[in-house]
CSV table of C-alpha atoms in Angstrom, one decimal:
chain,number,residue,atom,x,y,z
A,43,MET,CA,15.5,17.2,-52.8
A,44,THR,CA,14.0,20.5,-54.1
A,45,ASP,CA,17.2,21.1,-56.2
A,46,THR,CA,17.0,17.7,-57.8
A,47,ILE,CA,13.2,18.0,-58.6
A,48,GLY,CA,13.9,21.5,-60.1
A,49,GLN,CA,16.8,20.1,-62.2
A,50,SER,CA,14.6,17.2,-63.4
A,51,ALA,CA,11.9,19.6,-64.3
A,52,GLY,CA,14.3,21.7,-66.4
A,53,LYS,CA,15.5,18.6,-68.2
A,54,ILE,CA,11.9,17.5,-69.0
A,55,TRP,CA,10.9,21.0,-70.1
A,56,GLN,CA,13.9,21.1,-72.4
A,57,PHE,CA,13.0,17.6,-73.8
A,58,LEU,CA,9.4,18.6,-74.4
A,59,ASN,CA,10.5,21.9,-76.1
A,60,ASP,CA,12.8,20.0,-78.4
A,61,ASN,CA,10.6,17.0,-79.1
A,62,GLY,CA,6.9,18.0,-78.6
A,63,ALA,CA,4.2,16.1,-76.8
A,64,THR,CA,5.1,12.6,-75.7
A,65,SER,CA,4.3,9.9,-73.0
A,66,VAL,CA,5.7,9.7,-69.4
A,67,SER,CA,7.4,6.5,-70.4
A,68,LYS,CA,9.3,8.1,-73.3
A,69,ILE,CA,10.3,11.1,-71.2
A,70,SER,CA,11.8,8.7,-68.7
A,71,THR,CA,13.6,6.6,-71.3
A,72,GLU,CA,14.8,9.6,-73.3
A,73,THR,CA,16.0,11.8,-70.4
A,74,GLY,CA,17.5,9.0,-68.3
A,75,LEU,CA,15.4,10.1,-65.3
A,76,ASN,CA,13.8,7.4,-63.2
A,77,LYS,CA,10.0,7.2,-63.0
A,78,ASN,CA,9.7,8.7,-59.5
A,79,ASP,CA,11.9,11.7,-60.5
A,80,VAL,CA,9.8,12.2,-63.7
A,81,GLN,CA,6.6,12.2,-61.7
A,82,ARG,CA,7.8,14.7,-59.1
A,83,ALA,CA,9.1,17.0,-61.9
A,84,LEU,CA,5.9,16.8,-63.8
A,85,GLY,CA,4.0,17.8,-60.6
A,86,TRP,CA,6.4,20.7,-60.3
A,87,LEU,CA,5.7,21.8,-64.0
A,88,ALA,CA,2.0,21.3,-63.7
A,89,ARG,CA,1.9,23.4,-60.5
A,90,GLU,CA,3.6,26.2,-62.4
A,91,GLU,CA,1.2,25.7,-65.3
A,92,LYS,CA,4.0,24.8,-67.7
A,93,ILE,CA,2.6,21.6,-69.1
A,94,SER,CA,-0.6,20.1,-70.2
A,95,ILE,CA,-1.6,16.5,-69.5
A,96,GLU,CA,-4.1,14.9,-71.8
A,97,LEU,CA,-5.5,11.4,-71.8
A,98,LYS,CA,-5.2,9.8,-75.3
A,99,ASN,CA,-7.0,6.6,-76.4
A,100,GLY,CA,-8.6,6.3,-73.0
A,101,ARG,CA,-5.4,5.3,-71.1
A,102,THR,CA,-2.2,6.9,-72.4
A,103,GLU,CA,-1.2,10.3,-71.0
A,104,SER,CA,0.4,12.7,-73.4
A,105,ILE,CA,2.4,15.5,-71.9
A,106,SER,CA,3.1,18.8,-73.7
A,107,LEU,CA,4.3,22.3,-73.0
A,108,ILE,CA,1.7,25.0,-72.5
A,109,GLU,CA,2.5,27.9,-74.9
């Protein structure tokens, strides 16, 4: 399972690097990862302090890389 989460995290990191800040839904749609894999990988990236998660418009989360 750890390998799968790590691979998903890498895929998400690359997507954010190429496309900039975006929503969790768009990450799932554009990468082809299911929502559970996206959430696990975002937790991994957050724990490693690779991403920032900001609340936009009071309800939409925007995910971006920390530079």
